[in-house]
CSV table of C-alpha atoms in Angstrom, one decimal:
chain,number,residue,atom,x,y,z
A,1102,UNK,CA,162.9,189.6,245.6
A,1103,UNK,CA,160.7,188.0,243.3
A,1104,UNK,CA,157.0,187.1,243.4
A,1105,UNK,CA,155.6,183.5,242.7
A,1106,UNK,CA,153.7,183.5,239.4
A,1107,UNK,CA,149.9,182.9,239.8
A,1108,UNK,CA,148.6,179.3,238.7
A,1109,UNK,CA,147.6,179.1,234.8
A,1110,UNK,CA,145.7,175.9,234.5
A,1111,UNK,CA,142.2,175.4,236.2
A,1112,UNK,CA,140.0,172.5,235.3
A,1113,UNK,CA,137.5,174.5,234.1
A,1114,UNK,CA,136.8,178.1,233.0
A,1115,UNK,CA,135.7,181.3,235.5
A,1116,UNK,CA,131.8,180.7,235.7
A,1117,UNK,CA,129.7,183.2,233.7
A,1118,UNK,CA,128.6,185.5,236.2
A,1119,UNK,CA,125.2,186.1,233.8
A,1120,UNK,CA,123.9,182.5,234.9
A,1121,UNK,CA,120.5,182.3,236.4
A,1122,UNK,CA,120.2,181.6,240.1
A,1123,UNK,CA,117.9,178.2,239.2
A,1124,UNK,CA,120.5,177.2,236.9
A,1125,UNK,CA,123.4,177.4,239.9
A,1126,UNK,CA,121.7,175.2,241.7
A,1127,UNK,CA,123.3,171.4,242.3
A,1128,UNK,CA,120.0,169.6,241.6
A,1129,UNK,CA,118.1,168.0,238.4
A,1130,UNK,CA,116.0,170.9,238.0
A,1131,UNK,CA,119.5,173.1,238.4
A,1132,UNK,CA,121.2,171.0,236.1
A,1133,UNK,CA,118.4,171.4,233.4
A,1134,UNK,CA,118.1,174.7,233.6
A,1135,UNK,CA,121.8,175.0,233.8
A,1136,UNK,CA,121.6,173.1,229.9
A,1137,UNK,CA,118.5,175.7,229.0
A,1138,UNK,CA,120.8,179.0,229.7
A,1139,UNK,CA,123.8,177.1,227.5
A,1140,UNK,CA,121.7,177.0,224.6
A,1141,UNK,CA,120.6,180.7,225.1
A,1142,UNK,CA,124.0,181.8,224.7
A,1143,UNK,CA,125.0,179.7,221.6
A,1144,UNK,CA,122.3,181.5,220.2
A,1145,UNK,CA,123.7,184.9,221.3
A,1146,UNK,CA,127.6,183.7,220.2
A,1147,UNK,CA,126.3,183.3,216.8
A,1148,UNK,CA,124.1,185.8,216.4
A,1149,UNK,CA,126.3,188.5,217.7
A,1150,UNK,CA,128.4,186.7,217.4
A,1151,UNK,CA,131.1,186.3,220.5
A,1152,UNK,CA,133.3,184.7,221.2
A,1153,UNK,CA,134.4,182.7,224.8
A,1154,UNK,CA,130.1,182.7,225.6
A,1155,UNK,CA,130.7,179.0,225.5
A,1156,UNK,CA,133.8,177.9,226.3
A,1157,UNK,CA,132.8,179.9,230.0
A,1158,UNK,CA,130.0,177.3,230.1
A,1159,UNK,CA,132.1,174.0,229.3
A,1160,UNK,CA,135.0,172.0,230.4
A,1161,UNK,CA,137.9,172.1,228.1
A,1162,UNK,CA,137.6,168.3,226.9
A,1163,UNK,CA,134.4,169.2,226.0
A,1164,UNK,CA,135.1,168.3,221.6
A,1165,UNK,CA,131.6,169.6,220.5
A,1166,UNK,CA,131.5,172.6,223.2
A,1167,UNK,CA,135.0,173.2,221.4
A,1168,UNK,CA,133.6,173.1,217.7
A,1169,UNK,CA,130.5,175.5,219.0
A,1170,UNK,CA,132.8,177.9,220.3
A,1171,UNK,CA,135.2,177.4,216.7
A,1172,UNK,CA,132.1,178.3,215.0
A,1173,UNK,CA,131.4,181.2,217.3
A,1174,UNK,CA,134.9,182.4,216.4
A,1175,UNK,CA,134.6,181.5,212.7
A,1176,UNK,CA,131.3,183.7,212.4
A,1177,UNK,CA,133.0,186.8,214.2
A,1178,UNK,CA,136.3,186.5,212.4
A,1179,UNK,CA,134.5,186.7,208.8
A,1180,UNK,CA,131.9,189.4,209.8
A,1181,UNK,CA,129.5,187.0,209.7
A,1182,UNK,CA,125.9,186.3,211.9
A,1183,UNK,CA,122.9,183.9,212.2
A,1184,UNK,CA,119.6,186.2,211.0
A,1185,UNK,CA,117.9,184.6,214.5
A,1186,UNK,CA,118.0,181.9,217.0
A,1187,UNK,CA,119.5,179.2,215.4
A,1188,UNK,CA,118.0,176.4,217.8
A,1189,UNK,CA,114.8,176.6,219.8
A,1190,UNK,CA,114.6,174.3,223.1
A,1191,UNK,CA,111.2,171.9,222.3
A,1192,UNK,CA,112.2,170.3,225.8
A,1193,UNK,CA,114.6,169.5,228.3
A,1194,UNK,CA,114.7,166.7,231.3
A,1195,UNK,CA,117.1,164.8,233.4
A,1196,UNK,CA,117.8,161.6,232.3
A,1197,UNK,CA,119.4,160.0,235.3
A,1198,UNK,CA,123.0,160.7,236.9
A,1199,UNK,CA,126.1,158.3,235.7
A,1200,UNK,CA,128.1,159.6,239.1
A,1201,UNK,CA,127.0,161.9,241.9
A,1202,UNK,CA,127.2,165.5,240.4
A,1203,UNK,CA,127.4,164.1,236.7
A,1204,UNK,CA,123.4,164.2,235.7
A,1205,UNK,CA,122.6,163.4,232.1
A,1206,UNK,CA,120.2,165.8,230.6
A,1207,UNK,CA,117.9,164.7,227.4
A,1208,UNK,CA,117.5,167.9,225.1
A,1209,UNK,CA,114.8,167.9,222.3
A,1210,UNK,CA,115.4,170.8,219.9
A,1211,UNK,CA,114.7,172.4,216.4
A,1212,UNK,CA,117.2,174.0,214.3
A,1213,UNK,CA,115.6,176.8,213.0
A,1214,UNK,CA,115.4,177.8,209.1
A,1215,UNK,CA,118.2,180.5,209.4
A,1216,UNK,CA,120.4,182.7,207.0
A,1217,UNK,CA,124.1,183.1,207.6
A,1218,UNK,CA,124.5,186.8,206.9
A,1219,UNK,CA,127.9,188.8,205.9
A,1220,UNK,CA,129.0,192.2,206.5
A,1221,UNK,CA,127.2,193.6,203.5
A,1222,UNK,CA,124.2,192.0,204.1
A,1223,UNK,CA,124.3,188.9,202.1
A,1224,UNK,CA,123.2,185.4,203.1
A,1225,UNK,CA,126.4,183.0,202.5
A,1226,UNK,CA,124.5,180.2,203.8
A,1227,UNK,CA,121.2,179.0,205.0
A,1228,UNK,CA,120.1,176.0,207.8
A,1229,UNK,CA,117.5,174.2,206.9
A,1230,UNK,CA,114.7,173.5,209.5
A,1231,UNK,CA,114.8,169.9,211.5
A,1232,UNK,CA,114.5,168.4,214.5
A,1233,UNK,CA,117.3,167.0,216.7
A,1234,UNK,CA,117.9,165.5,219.9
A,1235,UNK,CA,121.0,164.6,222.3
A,1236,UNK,CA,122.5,164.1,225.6
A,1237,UNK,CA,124.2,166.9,227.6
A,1238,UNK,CA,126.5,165.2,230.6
A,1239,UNK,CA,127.3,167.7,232.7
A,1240,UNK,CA,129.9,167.8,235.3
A,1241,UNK,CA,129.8,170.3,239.0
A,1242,UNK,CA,132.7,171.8,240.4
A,1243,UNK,CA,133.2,174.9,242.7
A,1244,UNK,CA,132.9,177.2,240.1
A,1245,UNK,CA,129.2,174.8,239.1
A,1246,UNK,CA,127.8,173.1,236.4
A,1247,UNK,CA,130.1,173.0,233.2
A,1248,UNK,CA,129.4,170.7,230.1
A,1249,UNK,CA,131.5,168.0,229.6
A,1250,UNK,CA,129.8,166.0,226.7
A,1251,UNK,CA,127.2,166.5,224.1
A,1252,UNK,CA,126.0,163.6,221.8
A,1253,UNK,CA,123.8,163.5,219.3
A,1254,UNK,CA,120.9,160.8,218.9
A,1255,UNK,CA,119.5,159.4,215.8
């Protein structure tokens, strides 16, 4: 006899089981700390670095969630880390929401002045300090908030 083979496609990835209990929560306040905890881990993935930290937080058509998690990869392939926290949250508030269970989040940031180091200790590149800002949409499903676009703003 033979056995059915298990689904392999999901919409989205298995939620992080690390996410804060206010960030699970289907409200604004849920959804922005939801886009707080997101931005705590790309700092981890690339100061670790590791890999899949962000990809478990977004939905695969996600095309900038995809090149954070590339340089995630990148970094960990080539022995290679951030010397800190490459972006510090300066603030982070809903901005309205397109659909029900699609809020738009408005995130103020700083990249941080940070070195690129390699295995033997040498900086191969260094991130200038500036300020930034963009738009998180996020999306909800069963599994709970996911990333589905990030854009930047002038």
């Amino acid at each position: 006899p033979t056995t059915p083979a298990p689904p392999t496609t999901t919409a989205y990835p298995p939620a992080d089981p690390n996410i804060p209990a206010a960030a699970r929560a289907q409200t604004p306040a849920g959804a922005e700390a939801f886009v707080r905890y997101f931005y705590s881990q790309l700092n981890v993935a690339w100061t670790k670095p590791g890999s899949g930290l962000i990809s478990a937080l977004s939905s695969p058509n996600c095309k900038s969630c995809s090149a954070l998690e590339a340089t995630s990869a990148d970094l960990g392939k080539k022995g290679q880390h951030y010397d800190g926290p490459p972006v510090t949250l300066v603030s982070v508030g809903s901005i309205d929401e397109a659909s029900p269970g699609h809020p738009q989040v408005l995130v103020r940031f700083t990249q941080e002045r940070r070195n690129v180091i390699d295995r033997s200790g040498h900086v191969v590149l260094t991130d200038q300090k500036k300020q930034g800002k963009f738009v998180a949409a996020l999306g909800w499903s069963s599994g709970g908030w996911s990333v589905e676009t990030v854009k930047s703003l002038a």
